[in-house]
Amino acid sequence: MPPLVKIRSERDQMSAIERRITDFILENAHLLRDYSSQQLANALGISQSSVVKFAQKFGFKGYPDLKYSVGEAVARNGNGQPLPPLDAPADAGDAYTRLQEGLRRSKAAAEEETRSLNPRGHVEPIVDMIDRADKVFVCGLGDDGLFAREFAMRLSLLGVLTVHHADPILMMANLAAARPGDVLLMFSEFGKLPQLSQISRQFQACEGKVISITRHTANPLRAHADAALVISAHDPAPHVEQLLYRSSLQSLLDFLFVLLCQANPARHQQLNINLERIQHLLDS
């Protein structure tokens, strides 16, 4: 995983000092080569040992190794220079174009980080779990419920027996139908809602498998899930960060759906049949 992606993706789980180091590196990656560990520590008002420990925490031998790795990434990808805030004054061109290009680049960066955080070795077993399940339960509240509903519909088009609810009480009642090997997809951006954790535990008590879909943060839902898909989306502006989360989540779900289509030819065939039936209804 690229060093800047790795550091940014772990930010929400860091201490206050580690976040200060992270923010400095992300904002000044293109200048990091000019800083020694002591100079970086002085700039942040922390100890040199904190900088060294930070580098070692991410698998580097020390700060020089971290600095070299970041420098290589910047030279290779040109991604060290931070994007200007979307609401900053335009230096060149009109504001419309600047906003459009800035949002496009931010979405692309968030989706790339999300892909890096969900490697093939994690995603393929999840695809297999869903494909083999007799029933797939899908639950999400609020905005998460919109994505849960849409993905549940796509699973149904593949011929997967799907149980979807946006009401935790109704989902809890439907757990009576859960059997060993069934799968529960739990959508929760922050993974902290107690009712969703309770549904997750009850489902596991029925010997079902829980797959959490949350931000890449330490949260109860993710911690107790049998498998996890994680989303990375960061921006100083809250409204933009929410857009990045939605974009990255949709991209990940789209890829998961395509993998399910390719994993089982019978399901792919069922998808085509169902799409033809739907088109016939629309045409009649």
mmCIF file of C-alpha atoms in Angstrom:
data_model
loop_
_atom_site.group_PDB
_atom_site.id
_atom_site.type_symbol
_atom_site.label_atom_id
_atom_site.label_comp_id
_atom_site.label_asym_id
_atom_site.label_seq_id
_atom_site.Cartn_x
_atom_site.Cartn_y
_atom_site.Cartn_z
ATOM 1 C CA MET A 1 0.000 0.000 0.000
ATOM 2 C CA PRO A 2 1.414 3.469 -0.875
ATOM 3 C CA PRO A 3 2.765 5.165 2.266
ATOM 4 C CA LEU A 4 0.554 8.245 2.062
ATOM 5 C CA VAL A 5 -2.555 6.106 1.578
ATOM 6 C CA LYS A 6 -1.576 3.891 4.505
ATOM 7 C CA ILE A 7 -0.923 6.823 6.818
ATOM 8 C CA ARG A 8 -4.108 8.678 5.858
ATOM 9 C CA SER A 9 -6.288 5.570 6.165
ATOM 10 C CA GLU A 10 -5.166 5.011 9.765
ATOM 11 C CA ARG A 11 -5.622 8.615 10.893
ATOM 12 C CA ASP A 12 -8.928 8.083 12.672
ATOM 13 C CA GLN A 13 -7.324 5.476 14.927
ATOM 14 C CA MET A 14 -4.296 7.567 15.947
ATOM 15 C CA SER A 15 -3.406 9.478 19.079
ATOM 16 C CA ALA A 16 -3.456 13.289 19.054
ATOM 17 C CA ILE A 17 0.309 13.501 18.482
ATOM 18 C CA GLU A 18 0.199 10.914 15.693
ATOM 19 C CA ARG A 19 -2.577 12.860 13.954
ATOM 20 C CA ARG A 20 -0.448 16.015 14.064
ATOM 21 C CA ILE A 21 2.432 14.164 12.428
ATOM 22 C CA THR A 22 0.078 12.640 9.870
ATOM 23 C CA ASP A 23 -1.493 15.968 8.934
ATOM 24 C CA PHE A 24 1.933 17.570 8.505
ATOM 25 C CA ILE A 25 3.162 14.744 6.266
ATOM 26 C CA LEU A 26 0.015 14.736 4.139
ATOM 27 C CA GLU A 27 0.045 18.514 3.708
ATOM 28 C CA ASN A 28 3.798 18.763 3.115
ATOM 29 C CA ALA A 29 4.729 15.443 1.508
ATOM 30 C CA HIS A 30 6.518 17.208 -1.332
ATOM 31 C CA LEU A 31 8.718 19.042 1.207
ATOM 32 C CA LEU A 32 9.359 16.175 3.613
ATOM 33 C CA ARG A 33 12.739 15.414 2.044
ATOM 34 C CA ASP A 34 14.028 18.730 3.463
ATOM 35 C CA TYR A 35 13.121 17.848 7.055
ATOM 36 C CA SER A 36 15.182 15.789 9.475
ATOM 37 C CA SER A 37 13.363 14.005 12.268
ATOM 38 C CA GLN A 38 14.498 16.712 14.690
ATOM 39 C CA GLN A 39 13.350 19.520 12.405
ATOM 40 C CA LEU A 40 9.960 17.851 11.999
ATOM 41 C CA ALA A 41 9.690 17.433 15.758
ATOM 42 C CA ASN A 42 10.594 21.099 16.298
ATOM 43 C CA ALA A 43 8.022 22.218 13.725
ATOM 44 C CA LEU A 44 5.302 20.300 15.546
ATOM 45 C CA GLY A 45 6.498 20.976 19.079
ATOM 46 C CA ILE A 46 6.931 17.290 19.935
ATOM 47 C CA SER A 47 9.851 15.023 20.800
ATOM 48 C CA GLN A 48 12.107 13.468 18.173
ATOM 49 C CA SER A 49 11.339 10.027 19.619
ATOM 50 C CA SER A 50 7.638 10.552 18.783
ATOM 51 C CA VAL A 51 8.568 11.026 15.128
ATOM 52 C CA VAL A 52 10.739 7.897 15.129
ATOM 53 C CA LYS A 53 8.061 5.803 16.848
ATOM 54 C CA PHE A 54 5.506 7.042 14.332
ATOM 55 C CA ALA A 55 7.650 5.824 11.437
ATOM 56 C CA GLN A 56 8.242 2.447 13.082
ATOM 57 C CA LYS A 57 4.535 2.014 13.787
ATOM 58 C CA PHE A 58 3.920 1.936 10.045
ATOM 59 C CA GLY A 59 6.586 -0.672 9.380
ATOM 60 C CA PHE A 60 9.500 1.581 8.498
ATOM 61 C CA LYS A 61 12.941 1.052 10.023
ATOM 62 C CA GLY A 62 13.014 4.684 11.048
ATOM 63 C CA TYR A 63 12.231 8.201 9.920
ATOM 64 C CA PRO A 64 14.748 8.224 7.002
ATOM 65 C CA ASP A 65 13.051 5.123 5.596
ATOM 66 C CA LEU A 66 9.646 6.795 5.882
ATOM 67 C CA LYS A 67 10.938 9.997 4.264
ATOM 68 C CA TYR A 68 12.503 8.069 1.377
ATOM 69 C CA SER A 69 9.319 6.053 0.783
ATOM 70 C CA VAL A 70 7.133 9.169 0.767
ATOM 71 C CA GLY A 71 9.577 10.909 -1.566
ATOM 72 C CA GLU A 72 9.425 7.995 -4.002
ATOM 73 C CA ALA A 73 5.628 8.036 -3.947
ATOM 74 C CA VAL A 74 5.540 11.761 -4.634
ATOM 75 C CA ALA A 75 8.001 11.429 -7.528
ATOM 76 C CA ARG A 76 6.144 8.452 -8.986
ATOM 77 C CA ASN A 77 2.553 9.605 -8.625
ATOM 78 C CA GLY A 78 2.804 13.320 -8.076
ATOM 79 C CA ASN A 79 0.353 12.890 -5.209
ATOM 80 C CA GLY A 80 2.246 14.647 -2.503
ATOM 81 C CA GLN A 81 0.882 18.095 -3.196
ATOM 82 C CA PRO A 82 -2.410 18.424 -1.323
ATOM 83 C CA LEU A 83 -5.505 19.476 -3.209
ATOM 84 C CA PRO A 84 -6.658 23.027 -2.467
ATOM 85 C CA PRO A 85 -9.875 23.223 -0.432
ATOM 86 C CA LEU A 86 -12.887 23.292 -2.714
ATOM 87 C CA ASP A 87 -14.005 26.592 -1.225
ATOM 88 C CA ALA A 88 -10.606 28.310 -1.629
ATOM 89 C CA PRO A 89 -10.298 31.331 -3.947
ATOM 90 C CA ALA A 90 -9.498 30.354 -7.495
ATOM 91 C CA ASP A 91 -5.970 31.202 -8.625
ATOM 92 C CA ALA A 92 -6.573 30.372 -12.265
ATOM 93 C CA GLY A 93 -9.644 29.677 -14.352
ATOM 94 C CA ASP A 94 -13.207 30.059 -13.149
ATOM 95 C CA ALA A 95 -14.564 28.723 -9.859
ATOM 96 C CA TYR A 96 -16.905 26.311 -11.643
ATOM 97 C CA THR A 97 -14.064 24.472 -13.370
ATOM 98 C CA ARG A 98 -11.924 24.475 -10.242
ATOM 99 C CA LEU A 99 -14.705 22.954 -8.144
ATOM 100 C CA GLN A 100 -15.470 20.353 -10.793
ATOM 101 C CA GLU A 101 -11.875 19.250 -11.175
ATOM 102 C CA GLY A 102 -11.189 19.344 -7.430
ATOM 103 C CA LEU A 103 -14.154 17.119 -6.642
ATOM 104 C CA ARG A 104 -13.228 14.686 -9.402
ATOM 105 C CA ARG A 105 -9.669 14.355 -8.104
ATOM 106 C CA SER A 106 -10.830 13.999 -4.502
ATOM 107 C CA LYS A 107 -13.239 11.220 -5.450
ATOM 108 C CA ALA A 108 -10.562 9.416 -7.434
ATOM 109 C CA ALA A 109 -8.139 9.607 -4.497
ATOM 110 C CA ALA A 110 -10.743 8.334 -2.019
ATOM 111 C CA GLU A 111 -11.710 5.440 -4.278
ATOM 112 C CA GLU A 112 -8.043 4.496 -4.747
ATOM 113 C CA GLU A 113 -7.487 4.469 -0.992
ATOM 114 C CA THR A 114 -10.589 2.321 -0.537
ATOM 115 C CA ARG A 115 -9.343 -0.160 -3.135
ATOM 116 C CA SER A 116 -5.997 -0.375 -1.345
ATOM 117 C CA LEU A 117 -7.725 -1.076 1.968
ATOM 118 C CA ASN A 118 -9.783 -3.928 0.501
ATOM 119 C CA PRO A 119 -7.207 -6.209 -1.148
ATOM 120 C CA ARG A 120 -8.088 -9.215 -3.250
ATOM 121 C CA GLY A 121 -7.294 -11.596 -0.393
ATOM 122 C CA HIS A 122 -10.041 -9.971 1.698
ATOM 123 C CA VAL A 123 -12.649 -9.380 -0.996
ATOM 124 C CA GLU A 124 -12.695 -12.779 -2.712
ATOM 125 C CA PRO A 125 -13.582 -14.737 0.480
ATOM 126 C CA ILE A 126 -16.464 -12.297 1.044
ATOM 127 C CA VAL A 127 -17.713 -12.901 -2.502
ATOM 128 C CA ASP A 128 -17.534 -16.638 -1.821
ATOM 129 C CA MET A 129 -19.463 -16.282 1.447
ATOM 130 C CA ILE A 130 -22.262 -14.380 -0.273
ATOM 131 C CA ASP A 131 -22.366 -16.728 -3.265
ATOM 132 C CA ARG A 132 -22.604 -19.849 -1.075
ATOM 133 C CA ALA A 133 -25.168 -18.477 1.383
ATOM 134 C CA ASP A 134 -28.718 -19.843 1.269
ATOM 135 C CA LYS A 135 -29.992 -16.440 2.404
ATOM 136 C CA VAL A 136 -28.392 -13.018 2.609
ATOM 137 C CA PHE A 137 -29.765 -10.570 5.171
ATOM 138 C CA VAL A 138 -29.095 -6.879 4.453
ATOM 139 C CA CYS A 139 -29.514 -4.066 6.961
ATOM 140 C CA GLY A 140 -28.674 -0.365 7.098
ATOM 141 C CA LEU A 141 -30.212 2.743 8.649
ATOM 142 C CA GLY A 142 -30.477 6.303 7.322
ATOM 143 C CA ASP A 143 -28.141 7.026 4.411
ATOM 144 C CA ASP A 144 -26.628 3.560 4.872
ATOM 145 C CA GLY A 145 -30.095 2.157 4.276
ATOM 146 C CA LEU A 146 -30.155 3.627 0.762
ATOM 147 C CA PHE A 147 -27.025 1.688 -0.200
ATOM 148 C CA ALA A 148 -28.261 -1.424 1.606
ATOM 149 C CA ARG A 149 -31.553 -1.367 -0.271
ATOM 150 C CA GLU A 150 -29.906 -0.887 -3.665
ATOM 151 C CA PHE A 151 -27.403 -3.682 -3.076
ATOM 152 C CA ALA A 152 -30.132 -6.007 -1.784
ATOM 153 C CA MET A 153 -32.016 -5.416 -5.037
ATOM 154 C CA ARG A 154 -28.921 -6.312 -7.060
ATOM 155 C CA LEU A 155 -28.476 -9.520 -5.073
ATOM 156 C CA SER A 156 -32.097 -10.404 -5.765
ATOM 157 C CA LEU A 157 -31.528 -9.906 -9.484
ATOM 158 C CA LEU A 158 -28.744 -12.492 -9.234
ATOM 159 C CA GLY A 159 -31.194 -14.988 -7.763
ATOM 160 C CA VAL A 160 -29.897 -14.636 -4.201
ATOM 161 C CA LEU A 161 -32.637 -15.052 -1.597
ATOM 162 C CA THR A 162 -32.383 -11.683 0.136
ATOM 163 C CA VAL A 163 -33.976 -10.424 3.350
ATOM 164 C CA HIS A 164 -33.721 -6.631 3.549
ATOM 165 C CA HIS A 165 -34.957 -4.275 6.270
ATOM 166 C CA ALA A 166 -34.215 -0.669 7.194
ATOM 167 C CA ASP A 167 -35.987 -1.194 10.529
ATOM 168 C CA PRO A 168 -33.828 -2.893 13.200
ATOM 169 C CA ILE A 169 -36.895 -4.284 14.978
ATOM 170 C CA LEU A 170 -38.162 -5.991 11.827
ATOM 171 C CA MET A 171 -34.673 -7.294 11.068
ATOM 172 C CA MET A 172 -34.384 -8.708 14.579
ATOM 173 C CA ALA A 173 -37.734 -10.485 14.102
ATOM 174 C CA ASN A 174 -36.540 -11.988 10.829
ATOM 175 C CA LEU A 175 -33.484 -13.516 12.493
ATOM 176 C CA ALA A 176 -35.766 -16.428 13.392
ATOM 177 C CA ALA A 177 -35.266 -17.516 9.779
ATOM 178 C CA ALA A 178 -31.454 -17.386 9.978
ATOM 179 C CA ARG A 179 -29.603 -20.657 9.554
ATOM 180 C CA PRO A 180 -25.933 -21.686 9.741
ATOM 181 C CA GLY A 181 -24.058 -20.379 6.727
ATOM 182 C CA ASP A 182 -26.434 -17.484 6.065
ATOM 183 C CA VAL A 183 -24.825 -14.062 5.671
ATOM 184 C CA LEU A 184 -25.721 -10.677 7.147
ATOM 185 C CA LEU A 185 -24.457 -7.557 5.355
ATOM 186 C CA MET A 186 -24.485 -4.737 7.891
ATOM 187 C CA PHE A 187 -24.122 -1.197 6.472
ATOM 188 C CA SER A 188 -23.086 1.393 9.062
ATOM 189 C CA GLU A 189 -20.756 4.289 8.262
ATOM 190 C CA PHE A 190 -19.423 4.642 11.799
ATOM 191 C CA GLY A 191 -20.339 1.183 13.138
ATOM 192 C CA LYS A 192 -21.356 2.474 16.561
ATOM 193 C CA LEU A 193 -25.145 2.033 16.694
ATOM 194 C CA PRO A 194 -25.910 -0.356 19.598
ATOM 195 C CA GLN A 195 -28.982 -1.848 17.914
ATOM 196 C CA LEU A 196 -26.954 -2.911 14.889
ATOM 197 C CA SER A 197 -24.304 -4.525 17.084
ATOM 198 C CA GLN A 198 -27.058 -6.384 18.906
ATOM 199 C CA ILE A 199 -28.508 -7.696 15.633
ATOM 200 C CA SER A 200 -25.001 -8.736 14.586
ATOM 201 C CA ARG A 201 -24.426 -10.725 17.799
ATOM 202 C CA GLN A 202 -27.814 -12.417 17.569
ATOM 203 C CA PHE A 203 -27.145 -13.390 13.957
ATOM 204 C CA GLN A 204 -23.806 -14.932 14.907
ATOM 205 C CA ALA A 205 -25.568 -16.832 17.688
ATOM 206 C CA CYS A 206 -27.573 -18.482 14.887
ATOM 207 C CA GLU A 207 -24.200 -19.509 13.345
ATOM 208 C CA GLY A 208 -24.550 -16.979 10.554
ATOM 209 C CA LYS A 209 -21.658 -14.904 9.193
ATOM 210 C CA VAL A 210 -21.630 -11.119 9.557
ATOM 211 C CA ILE A 211 -19.961 -8.843 7.009
ATOM 212 C CA SER A 212 -19.628 -5.238 8.172
ATOM 213 C CA ILE A 213 -19.361 -2.291 5.780
ATOM 214 C CA THR A 214 -18.071 0.755 7.644
ATOM 215 C CA ARG A 215 -15.477 3.497 7.569
ATOM 216 C CA HIS A 216 -11.907 2.388 8.105
ATOM 217 C CA THR A 217 -12.074 3.167 11.808
ATOM 218 C CA ALA A 218 -11.992 1.144 15.000
ATOM 219 C CA ASN A 219 -15.666 0.503 15.763
ATOM 220 C CA PRO A 220 -17.695 -2.204 17.561
ATOM 221 C CA LEU A 221 -19.492 -3.485 14.479
ATOM 222 C CA ARG A 222 -16.288 -4.029 12.517
ATOM 223 C CA ALA A 223 -14.458 -5.490 15.517
ATOM 224 C CA HIS A 224 -16.971 -8.304 16.001
ATOM 225 C CA ALA A 225 -17.779 -9.029 12.338
ATOM 226 C CA ASP A 226 -16.594 -12.226 10.661
ATOM 227 C CA ALA A 227 -15.388 -10.167 7.679
ATOM 228 C CA ALA A 228 -15.198 -6.473 6.911
ATOM 229 C CA LEU A 229 -15.246 -4.113 3.968
ATOM 230 C CA VAL A 230 -13.893 -0.655 4.789
ATOM 231 C CA ILE A 231 -14.263 2.785 3.226
ATOM 232 C CA SER A 232 -11.721 5.616 3.301
ATOM 233 C CA ALA A 233 -12.892 9.182 2.666
ATOM 234 C CA HIS A 234 -11.228 12.295 4.094
ATOM 235 C CA ASP A 235 -11.709 15.990 3.422
ATOM 236 C CA PRO A 236 -11.581 19.128 5.606
ATOM 237 C CA ALA A 237 -15.093 20.074 4.475
ATOM 238 C CA PRO A 238 -17.732 17.769 6.071
ATOM 239 C CA HIS A 239 -20.125 18.013 3.121
ATOM 240 C CA VAL A 240 -17.377 17.012 0.690
ATOM 241 C CA GLU A 241 -16.177 14.191 2.947
ATOM 242 C CA GLN A 242 -19.700 12.740 2.928
ATOM 243 C CA LEU A 243 -19.742 12.834 -0.869
ATOM 244 C CA LEU A 244 -16.380 11.053 -0.975
ATOM 245 C CA TYR A 245 -17.696 8.358 1.368
ATOM 246 C CA ARG A 246 -20.754 7.748 -0.795
ATOM 247 C CA SER A 247 -18.681 7.665 -3.975
ATOM 248 C CA SER A 248 -16.126 5.230 -2.537
ATOM 249 C CA LEU A 249 -18.808 2.994 -1.058
ATOM 250 C CA GLN A 250 -20.709 2.855 -4.357
ATOM 251 C CA SER A 251 -17.526 2.030 -6.255
ATOM 252 C CA LEU A 252 -16.719 -0.821 -3.879
ATOM 253 C CA LEU A 253 -20.254 -2.231 -4.044
ATOM 254 C CA ASP A 254 -20.257 -2.044 -7.842
ATOM 255 C CA PHE A 255 -17.051 -4.071 -7.964
ATOM 256 C CA LEU A 256 -18.440 -6.592 -5.476
ATOM 257 C CA PHE A 257 -21.512 -7.037 -7.675
ATOM 258 C CA VAL A 258 -19.393 -7.580 -10.801
ATOM 259 C CA LEU A 259 -17.303 -10.180 -8.936
ATOM 260 C CA LEU A 260 -20.474 -12.000 -7.904
ATOM 261 C CA CYS A 261 -21.611 -12.052 -11.530
ATOM 262 C CA GLN A 262 -18.306 -13.555 -12.644
ATOM 263 C CA ALA A 263 -17.991 -16.036 -9.770
ATOM 264 C CA ASN A 264 -21.126 -17.978 -10.616
ATOM 265 C CA PRO A 265 -22.257 -18.370 -14.267
ATOM 266 C CA ALA A 266 -25.670 -19.608 -13.095
ATOM 267 C CA ARG A 267 -26.265 -16.395 -11.175
ATOM 268 C CA HIS A 268 -25.108 -14.348 -14.152
ATOM 269 C CA GLN A 269 -27.607 -16.199 -16.316
ATOM 270 C CA GLN A 270 -30.359 -15.547 -13.763
ATOM 271 C CA LEU A 271 -29.467 -11.856 -13.806
ATOM 272 C CA ASN A 272 -29.967 -11.704 -17.577
ATOM 273 C CA ILE A 273 -33.320 -13.506 -17.263
ATOM 274 C CA ASN A 274 -34.519 -11.111 -14.572
ATOM 275 C CA LEU A 275 -33.398 -8.067 -16.534
ATOM 276 C CA GLU A 276 -35.326 -9.316 -19.575
ATOM 277 C CA ARG A 277 -38.444 -9.833 -17.429
ATOM 278 C CA ILE A 278 -38.165 -6.314 -16.052
ATOM 279 C CA GLN A 279 -37.701 -4.847 -19.500
ATOM 280 C CA HIS A 280 -40.774 -6.756 -20.699
ATOM 281 C CA LEU A 281 -42.822 -5.206 -17.896
ATOM 282 C CA LEU A 282 -41.566 -1.752 -18.776
ATOM 283 C CA ASP A 283 -42.380 -2.239 -22.455
ATOM 284 C CA SER A 284 -45.869 -3.658 -21.931
#
